[in-house]
Short mmCIF file of C-alpha atoms and ligand atoms in Angstrom, two decimals:
data_model
loop_
_atom_site.label_atom_id
_atom_site.label_comp_id
_atom_site.label_asym_id
_atom_site.label_seq_id
_atom_site.Cartn_x
_atom_site.Cartn_y
_atom_site.Cartn_z
CA MET D 15 20.20 -9.67 10.26
CA GLN D 16 22.08 -12.57 11.90
CA LEU D 17 19.92 -15.71 12.29
CA THR D 18 20.69 -18.90 14.24
CA PRO D 19 20.49 -22.30 12.47
CA GLU D 20 17.10 -22.91 14.14
CA GLU D 21 15.80 -19.54 12.93
CA ASN D 22 17.10 -20.21 9.41
CA ALA D 23 15.30 -23.57 9.45
CA MET D 24 12.04 -21.81 10.32
CA LEU D 25 12.62 -19.23 7.58
CA SER D 26 13.34 -21.88 4.97
CA GLY D 27 10.05 -23.66 5.69
CA THR D 28 11.41 -26.93 7.07
CA GLU D 29 9.37 -26.32 10.25
CA GLY D 30 6.12 -25.67 8.42
CA VAL D 31 4.31 -22.95 6.53
CA ALA D 32 3.15 -20.99 9.60
CA ALA D 33 6.67 -20.84 11.07
CA ARG D 34 8.02 -19.64 7.70
CA LYS D 35 5.38 -16.89 7.39
CA CYS D 36 6.00 -15.76 10.97
CA MET D 37 9.76 -15.68 10.46
CA GLN D 38 9.26 -13.62 7.31
CA ILE D 39 7.22 -11.07 9.32
CA LEU D 40 9.88 -10.86 12.05
CA VAL D 41 12.83 -10.60 9.67
CA ALA D 42 11.09 -7.89 7.65
CA LEU D 43 10.35 -5.94 10.85
CA GLY D 44 13.90 -6.41 12.10
CA GLU D 45 15.33 -5.11 8.84
CA ILE D 46 13.05 -2.04 8.86
CA TYR D 47 14.13 -1.14 12.42
CA GLY D 48 17.81 -2.10 12.06
CA ALA D 49 17.82 -5.07 14.47
CA SER D 50 21.08 -7.03 14.45
CA ARG D 51 19.35 -10.29 15.46
CA LEU D 52 16.28 -11.84 17.03
CA VAL D 53 15.92 -12.36 20.77
CA LYS D 54 14.04 -15.20 22.50
CA VAL D 55 10.88 -14.10 24.33
CA SER D 56 9.40 -15.65 27.45
CA SER D 57 5.86 -14.34 27.04
CA VAL D 58 3.60 -13.05 24.28
CA GLN D 59 0.28 -11.21 24.39
CA VAL D 60 -1.73 -10.93 21.18
CA SER D 61 -4.24 -8.19 20.32
CA GLY D 62 -6.56 -8.34 17.32
CA VAL D 63 -9.11 -10.69 18.83
CA SER D 64 -12.45 -8.91 18.37
CA TYR D 65 -14.18 -9.81 15.13
CA LYS D 66 -15.21 -6.12 15.04
CA ASN D 67 -11.57 -5.22 14.32
CA LEU D 68 -10.39 -8.37 12.52
CA GLY D 69 -13.16 -8.88 9.99
CA ASP D 70 -13.21 -11.82 7.57
CA ALA D 71 -9.69 -11.09 6.28
CA GLY D 72 -8.40 -11.56 9.83
CA ILE D 73 -10.16 -14.91 10.16
CA GLU D 74 -8.62 -16.08 6.87
CA PHE D 75 -5.12 -15.09 8.08
CA LEU D 76 -5.59 -17.00 11.35
CA GLU D 77 -7.06 -20.09 9.64
CA GLU D 78 -4.06 -20.24 7.33
CA LEU D 79 -1.61 -20.11 10.25
CA ALA D 80 -3.65 -22.62 12.26
CA ARG D 81 -3.11 -25.33 9.61
CA ASP D 82 0.34 -26.16 11.02
CA GLY D 83 1.28 -23.34 13.45
CA ARG D 84 1.67 -23.85 17.18
CA ALA D 85 2.70 -21.43 19.97
CA ARG D 86 6.24 -22.08 21.25
CA VAL D 87 5.99 -19.86 24.35
CA LYS D 88 3.25 -18.75 26.76
CA THR D 89 0.92 -16.70 24.55
CA THR D 90 -2.23 -15.05 25.87
CA LEU D 91 -5.03 -13.11 24.17
CA ASN D 92 -6.51 -9.62 24.39
CA PRO D 93 -10.28 -9.18 24.91
CA ALA D 94 -12.69 -10.43 22.25
CA GLY D 95 -15.81 -8.70 20.93
CA MET D 96 -18.09 -10.43 23.42
CA SER D 97 -18.18 -12.50 26.54
CA LEU D 98 -17.52 -16.04 25.28
CA THR D 99 -20.16 -17.54 27.54
CA GLY D 100 -22.56 -14.65 28.28
CA TRP D 101 -22.85 -13.04 24.81
CA ARG D 102 -26.59 -13.64 24.48
CA GLU D 103 -27.25 -11.71 27.73
CA GLN D 104 -25.10 -8.89 26.32
CA GLY D 105 -27.41 -8.61 23.30
CA ILE D 106 -24.74 -9.71 20.78
CA SER D 107 -26.19 -11.00 17.49
CA GLU D 108 -25.94 -14.67 16.43
CA SER D 109 -24.08 -13.64 13.25
CA PHE D 110 -21.39 -11.68 15.16
CA ALA D 111 -21.06 -14.45 17.76
CA GLU D 112 -20.56 -17.10 15.08
CA LYS D 113 -17.65 -15.16 13.56
CA GLN D 114 -16.16 -14.32 16.96
CA LEU D 115 -16.21 -17.99 17.97
CA GLN D 116 -14.42 -18.87 14.70
CA VAL D 117 -11.65 -16.43 15.67
CA ILE D 118 -11.35 -17.99 19.12
CA ASP D 119 -11.34 -21.50 17.69
CA ALA D 120 -8.43 -20.61 15.37
CA TYR D 121 -6.43 -19.14 18.27
CA ARG D 122 -7.18 -22.25 20.34
CA ARG D 123 -5.85 -24.51 17.57
CA LEU D 124 -2.73 -22.32 17.45
CA GLY D 125 -2.14 -23.20 21.11
CA LEU D 126 -2.85 -19.74 22.56
CA GLU D 127 -4.38 -19.40 26.03
CA ILE D 128 -7.92 -18.06 25.64
CA SER D 129 -7.40 -15.56 28.47
CA CYS D 130 -9.06 -12.64 26.61
CA THR D 131 -7.82 -9.88 28.90
CA CYS D 132 -5.90 -6.62 28.58
CA THR D 133 -4.47 -7.16 32.08
CA PRO D 134 -2.52 -10.40 31.50
CA TYR D 135 -0.30 -9.39 34.44
CA LEU D 136 -3.33 -9.89 36.74
CA ALA D 137 -4.20 -13.25 35.18
CA GLY D 138 -1.09 -15.42 35.26
CA ASN D 139 1.07 -13.81 32.53
CA GLU D 140 3.36 -11.60 34.62
CA PRO D 141 6.92 -11.40 33.26
CA GLY D 142 9.81 -10.49 35.52
CA PHE D 143 12.31 -7.62 35.45
CA GLY D 144 14.53 -7.59 32.36
CA GLU D 145 12.63 -10.38 30.54
CA HIS D 146 12.21 -9.97 26.79
CA ILE D 147 8.55 -10.31 25.80
CA ALA D 148 6.36 -9.38 22.82
CA TRP D 149 3.03 -7.83 23.84
CA SER D 150 0.62 -5.91 21.68
CA GLU D 151 -2.13 -4.50 23.92
CA SER D 152 -0.89 -0.92 24.25
CA SER D 153 -1.88 -0.41 27.91
CA ALA D 154 -0.23 -3.70 28.88
CA VAL D 155 2.91 -2.79 26.90
CA VAL D 156 3.28 0.41 28.93
CA TYR D 157 2.60 -1.43 32.21
CA ALA D 158 5.07 -4.22 31.40
CA ASN D 159 7.91 -1.86 30.42
CA SER D 160 7.33 0.69 33.17
CA VAL D 161 6.02 -1.17 36.21
CA LEU D 162 7.38 -4.70 35.72
CA GLY D 163 10.64 -3.69 34.01
CA ALA D 164 10.08 -6.30 31.28
CA ARG D 165 11.11 -5.33 27.74
CA THR D 166 8.68 -5.11 24.85
CA ASN D 167 8.01 -3.00 21.82
CA ARG D 168 4.43 -2.01 21.07
CA GLU D 169 3.72 -4.94 18.79
CA GLY D 170 0.92 -5.16 16.26
CA GLY D 171 -1.35 -8.22 16.42
CA PRO D 172 0.43 -10.07 13.55
CA SER D 173 3.97 -9.40 14.83
CA ALA D 174 3.01 -10.52 18.36
CA LEU D 175 1.43 -13.68 16.98
CA ALA D 176 4.58 -14.29 14.89
CA ALA D 177 6.60 -13.97 18.11
CA GLY D 178 4.32 -16.48 19.84
CA LEU D 179 4.65 -19.04 17.04
CA THR D 180 8.46 -18.73 16.79
CA GLY D 181 9.38 -17.74 20.37
CA ARG D 182 11.35 -14.73 19.10
CA THR D 183 11.15 -11.02 18.31
CA PRO D 184 13.59 -8.57 16.62
CA LEU D 185 16.07 -6.99 19.05
CA TYR D 186 15.49 -3.23 18.74
CA GLY D 187 13.61 -0.37 20.41
CA TYR D 188 12.54 -1.00 24.03
CA HIS D 189 14.53 -4.26 24.17
CA LEU D 190 17.71 -2.12 24.38
CA ALA D 191 18.63 -0.22 27.57
CA ASP D 192 19.65 2.93 25.66
CA ASN D 193 16.11 3.37 24.35
CA ARG D 194 14.49 3.23 27.80
CA ARG D 195 15.64 6.65 29.04
CA PRO D 196 13.24 9.56 29.71
CA THR D 197 12.55 12.14 27.03
CA LEU D 198 10.14 14.41 28.95
CA ARG D 199 10.14 15.41 32.63
CA VAL D 200 6.66 15.95 34.09
CA ASP D 201 6.44 17.87 37.37
CA VAL D 202 3.14 16.80 38.91
CA ASP D 203 1.75 19.79 40.81
CA ALA D 204 -1.86 18.55 40.84
CA ALA D 205 -3.00 16.42 43.78
CA LEU D 206 -3.87 13.03 42.31
CA LYS D 207 -6.58 11.61 44.55
CA SER D 208 -7.98 8.69 42.53
CA PRO D 209 -7.22 6.34 39.65
CA GLU D 210 -9.37 8.64 37.47
CA ASP D 211 -6.98 11.54 38.22
CA PHE D 212 -4.07 9.36 37.04
CA SER D 213 -6.08 8.48 33.95
CA ALA D 214 -6.71 12.16 33.13
CA MET D 215 -3.04 13.00 33.71
CA GLY D 216 -1.98 10.16 31.42
CA TYR D 217 -4.34 11.44 28.76
CA PHE D 218 -2.85 14.93 28.93
CA VAL D 219 0.79 13.79 29.11
CA GLY D 220 0.38 11.20 26.33
CA ARG D 221 -0.35 14.03 23.90
CA ALA D 222 2.71 15.99 25.01
CA ALA D 223 5.06 12.98 25.09
CA LYS D 224 3.93 11.55 21.70
CA ASP D 225 6.15 8.45 21.30
CA GLY D 226 8.60 9.52 24.03
CA ILE D 227 9.12 8.41 27.65
CA PRO D 228 7.70 10.64 30.41
CA TYR D 229 9.48 10.84 33.77
CA PHE D 230 7.00 11.85 36.49
CA ARG D 231 8.17 13.73 39.57
CA GLY D 232 6.05 14.51 42.62
CA ILE D 233 3.99 11.30 42.85
CA ARG D 234 4.38 9.77 46.30
CA SER D 235 2.43 6.56 45.82
CA ALA D 236 0.50 4.68 43.18
CA GLY D 237 -1.07 1.21 43.30
CA ILE D 238 -1.87 -1.25 40.52
CA GLU D 239 -5.16 0.52 39.75
CA GLU D 240 -3.53 3.93 39.31
CA LEU D 241 -0.61 2.50 37.30
CA LYS D 242 -2.73 0.46 34.90
CA THR D 243 -5.09 3.32 34.05
CA LEU D 244 -2.16 5.74 33.70
CA SER D 245 -0.54 3.23 31.29
CA ALA D 246 -3.72 2.96 29.24
CA ALA D 247 -4.26 6.71 28.96
CA LEU D 248 -0.64 7.46 27.98
CA ALA D 249 -0.91 4.92 25.16
CA SER D 250 -4.23 6.21 23.84
CA SER D 251 -3.71 9.96 23.41
CA GLY D 252 -0.06 9.39 22.48
CA SER D 253 2.09 6.46 21.39
CA VAL D 254 3.86 6.14 24.72
CA SER D 255 5.30 2.66 25.44
CA MET D 256 7.02 3.39 28.75
CA PHE D 257 7.15 5.88 31.63
CA HIS D 258 9.10 6.31 34.84
CA ILE D 259 7.92 7.60 38.22
CA GLU D 260 10.70 8.98 40.39
CA GLY D 261 11.31 6.65 43.33
CA LEU D 262 8.54 4.23 42.34
CA THR D 263 9.18 2.43 39.05
CA PRO D 264 12.13 0.04 38.73
CA GLU D 265 14.16 1.95 36.11
CA SER D 266 13.67 5.48 37.43
CA GLY D 267 16.99 5.46 39.28
CA ALA D 268 19.00 7.24 36.58
CA GLY D 269 16.78 10.34 36.85
CA ALA D 270 15.28 12.50 34.14
CA GLY D 271 18.60 13.70 32.71
CA LYS D 272 18.34 16.82 30.59
CA SER D 273 14.93 16.11 29.18
CA GLU D 274 12.43 18.87 28.37
CA THR D 275 10.10 19.72 31.33
CA ILE D 276 6.36 20.34 31.59
CA SER D 277 4.10 20.74 34.65
CA PHE D 278 0.78 19.04 35.27
CA THR D 279 -1.19 21.58 37.28
CA PRO D 280 -4.61 21.45 39.04
CA THR D 281 -6.00 23.60 36.21
CA LEU D 282 -4.80 21.15 33.56
CA LEU D 283 -6.33 18.28 35.52
CA ALA D 284 -9.73 20.04 35.64
CA GLU D 285 -9.54 21.01 31.95
CA THR D 286 -8.65 17.47 30.88
CA VAL D 287 -11.55 15.99 32.85
CA ALA D 288 -13.97 18.59 31.41
CA ALA D 289 -12.80 17.89 27.85
CA LEU D 290 -13.59 14.20 28.31
CA ASN D 291 -17.25 14.88 29.11
CA ASP D 292 -19.91 15.24 26.40
CA ALA D 293 -23.51 16.33 26.93
CA GLY D 294 -26.21 13.75 27.57
CA THR D 295 -27.50 11.27 30.11
CA PRO D 296 -25.70 7.92 30.00
CA ASP D 297 -27.75 4.97 28.72
CA PHE D 298 -24.83 2.57 29.21
CA VAL D 299 -22.30 2.37 32.04
CA SER D 300 -19.09 0.33 31.87
CA VAL D 301 -16.13 0.03 34.22
CA VAL D 302 -13.11 -0.52 34.46
CA CYS D 303 -10.56 -0.06 31.65
CA PRO D 304 -8.04 -1.77 31.66
CA HIS D 305 -9.87 -4.81 33.06
CA CYS D 306 -10.75 -4.68 36.79
CA SER D 307 -8.45 -5.86 39.53
CA LEU D 308 -9.94 -7.88 42.40
CA SER D 309 -9.74 -4.80 44.59
CA GLU D 310 -11.82 -2.81 42.06
CA LEU D 311 -14.45 -5.56 42.07
CA ALA D 312 -14.56 -5.35 45.87
CA THR D 313 -15.10 -1.58 45.59
CA ILE D 314 -17.86 -1.97 42.99
CA ALA D 315 -19.66 -4.54 45.17
CA ARG D 316 -19.44 -2.16 48.12
CA LEU D 317 -20.59 0.88 46.12
CA LEU D 318 -23.61 -1.03 44.78
CA GLY D 319 -24.58 -1.67 48.41
CA GLY D 320 -27.53 -3.92 47.51
CA ARG D 321 -29.11 -1.43 45.06
CA ARG D 322 -30.53 -2.51 41.67
CA THR D 323 -29.21 -1.21 38.36
CA THR D 324 -31.56 0.84 36.19
CA ARG D 325 -29.26 0.99 33.14
CA GLU D 326 -27.14 -1.51 31.27
CA PHE D 327 -24.05 -1.85 33.47
CA TRP D 328 -21.00 -3.86 32.37
CA VAL D 329 -18.17 -4.74 34.75
CA CYS D 330 -15.15 -5.70 32.61
CA CYS D 331 -12.59 -8.18 33.91
CA SER D 332 -10.69 -11.35 33.09
CA LYS D 333 -12.11 -14.79 33.82
CA GLU D 334 -9.23 -15.29 36.26
CA VAL D 335 -10.06 -12.21 38.33
CA LYS D 336 -13.80 -13.05 38.13
CA ARG D 337 -13.01 -16.51 39.55
CA LYS D 338 -11.26 -14.89 42.52
CA SER D 339 -14.20 -12.51 42.90
CA ASP D 340 -16.60 -15.50 42.96
CA GLU D 341 -14.57 -16.99 45.82
CA ALA D 342 -14.50 -13.70 47.70
CA GLY D 343 -18.27 -13.20 47.38
CA TYR D 344 -18.06 -9.94 45.34
CA SER D 345 -19.58 -11.51 42.21
CA ARG D 346 -22.81 -12.40 44.01
CA ALA D 347 -23.24 -8.78 45.13
CA ILE D 348 -22.45 -7.43 41.64
CA GLU D 349 -24.63 -9.84 39.67
CA GLY D 350 -27.41 -9.59 42.26
CA SER D 351 -27.72 -5.89 41.39
CA GLY D 352 -28.45 -6.63 37.74
CA ALA D 353 -24.94 -5.65 36.56
CA LYS D 354 -23.33 -7.96 33.99
CA PHE D 355 -19.80 -9.26 34.12
CA ALA D 356 -18.19 -8.52 30.74
CA THR D 357 -15.48 -11.16 31.04
CA ASP D 358 -13.40 -11.69 27.86
CA THR D 359 -14.48 -8.31 26.42
CA CYS D 360 -15.06 -4.60 27.08
CA MET D 361 -17.16 -1.61 26.02
CA VAL D 362 -14.65 -0.64 23.32
CA VAL D 363 -14.01 -3.92 21.49
CA ALA D 364 -17.63 -5.17 21.74
CA PRO D 365 -19.98 -3.82 19.04
CA ILE D 366 -22.03 -1.72 21.52
CA GLU D 367 -22.75 0.96 18.90
CA GLU D 368 -24.83 -1.70 17.10
CA LEU D 369 -26.80 -2.34 20.29
CA GLY D 370 -28.35 1.14 20.13
CA TYR D 371 -26.52 2.84 23.02
CA LYS D 372 -25.59 6.49 22.54
CA VAL D 373 -23.97 7.86 25.74
CA VAL D 374 -21.50 5.80 27.76
CA ALA D 375 -20.37 6.59 31.31
CA THR D 376 -16.98 5.14 32.20
CA ASN D 377 -14.06 5.91 34.50
CA SER D 378 -11.28 5.58 31.93
CA ALA D 379 -9.85 8.27 29.65
CA LYS D 380 -8.68 5.55 27.26
CA ALA D 381 -12.19 4.14 26.94
CA CYS D 382 -13.58 7.67 26.34
CA HIS D 383 -11.01 8.21 23.58
CA TYR D 384 -11.89 5.04 21.66
CA LEU D 385 -15.64 5.20 22.32
CA ARG D 386 -15.67 8.66 20.74
CA ASN D 387 -13.77 7.25 17.76
CA ASN D 388 -16.58 4.68 17.51
CA GLY D 389 -19.17 7.50 17.31
CA MET D 390 -20.42 7.39 20.93
CA ARG D 391 -20.79 10.29 23.35
CA VAL D 392 -18.98 9.83 26.65
CA ARG D 393 -19.04 10.83 30.31
CA PHE D 394 -15.73 10.46 32.14
CA LEU D 395 -16.72 9.97 35.79
CA PRO D 396 -15.14 8.59 38.97
CA LEU D 397 -16.00 4.95 39.71
CA GLU D 398 -18.38 5.97 42.49
CA GLN D 399 -20.36 8.22 40.14
CA CYS D 400 -20.43 5.54 37.45
CA VAL D 401 -22.12 3.21 39.94
CA LEU D 402 -24.54 6.02 40.86
CA GLU D 403 -25.40 6.53 37.17
CA ALA D 404 -26.00 2.80 36.75
CA THR D 405 -28.43 2.72 39.67
CA ARG D 406 -30.06 6.16 39.37
FE1 F3S J 20 -8.87 -3.22 27.96
FE2 F3S J 20 -10.89 -2.54 26.50
FE3 F3S J 20 -9.68 -0.76 27.95
S1 F3S J 20 -9.27 -3.89 25.89
S2 F3S J 20 -7.58 -1.41 27.99
S3 F3S J 20 -10.84 -2.52 28.73
S4 F3S J 20 -10.40 -0.45 25.89
#
């Protein structure tokens, strides 16, 4: 792989141990995937923040890099395993919190922004069309490639961090125009009436598309809420990193070409929703995944309508969106009900299985997928019904 003099300097160690280690990771990746060179990135988003996933080995890795490493480009963080300020109210143990705060402290010393959100594009890290970036949260990768037209592979936590500390990533995969063409045409025959319908469709299509690129036909409109939950679902049941929607997403203009075709019918929608529902009454309710937009917080405040919660109810969002919600008056209505803002975290990356909960109601197919992997039972319900369950 061709390296510039500056990149060679990093690789040789003259710019410090962390830069050398990061360059080694990127060069190894580039060689595996046949990249001809590295490309400069304008934005990085790092996953691998929850102590639940990182463990002590992860802390050691970060501490080592933090000795002399420093982010060279805007680098933001995925959610952590707890709210960084409200963890006691969430029931998180002192021992978990101590480790989680060590993780955050290491990232802070590395110069990362402690944003702790899976929707960086709603919290000040929104790259433009055609920009090369290195993101690792899978739902945000799909959103960035498909909706923003930015270019990123689905990075792992270490390779994204290496990109942040060097400002570069190997030029292969979704960074190249030829690899951004559809592989599967999806004729949408079902009427999609809510973000949850988009989530269910994404869950079904992700399985069919595997690591390919679906091209949806028959969708007339979709807002941020529909697009972010579709992105999340596609990346959870499959390894999708990008999709197109005819007439809506910025790179859909070339059409579906000769790709294989499937249909998403009303029957498949109903079957997918049914398959995401286990038996049992929810003892924990958590919305929204990916992290709430301001508009979703407005809806939750309205749906609560002054009622009190009777079950643990987490509303997951970034600190940035929560700040806007405070200004708009939605936070008062939400917190006044007894619901808790899960800023910096979510029901999947927090250790809720250790808190004794068994059945989680949520409005995201992605969350259902990972909660089941964590041994929980799930109910996949529309947002309105989730609020009803929380206040029943
Ligand atoms: Fe975000 Fe957690 Fe869902 S990290 S995408 S809210 S599983």
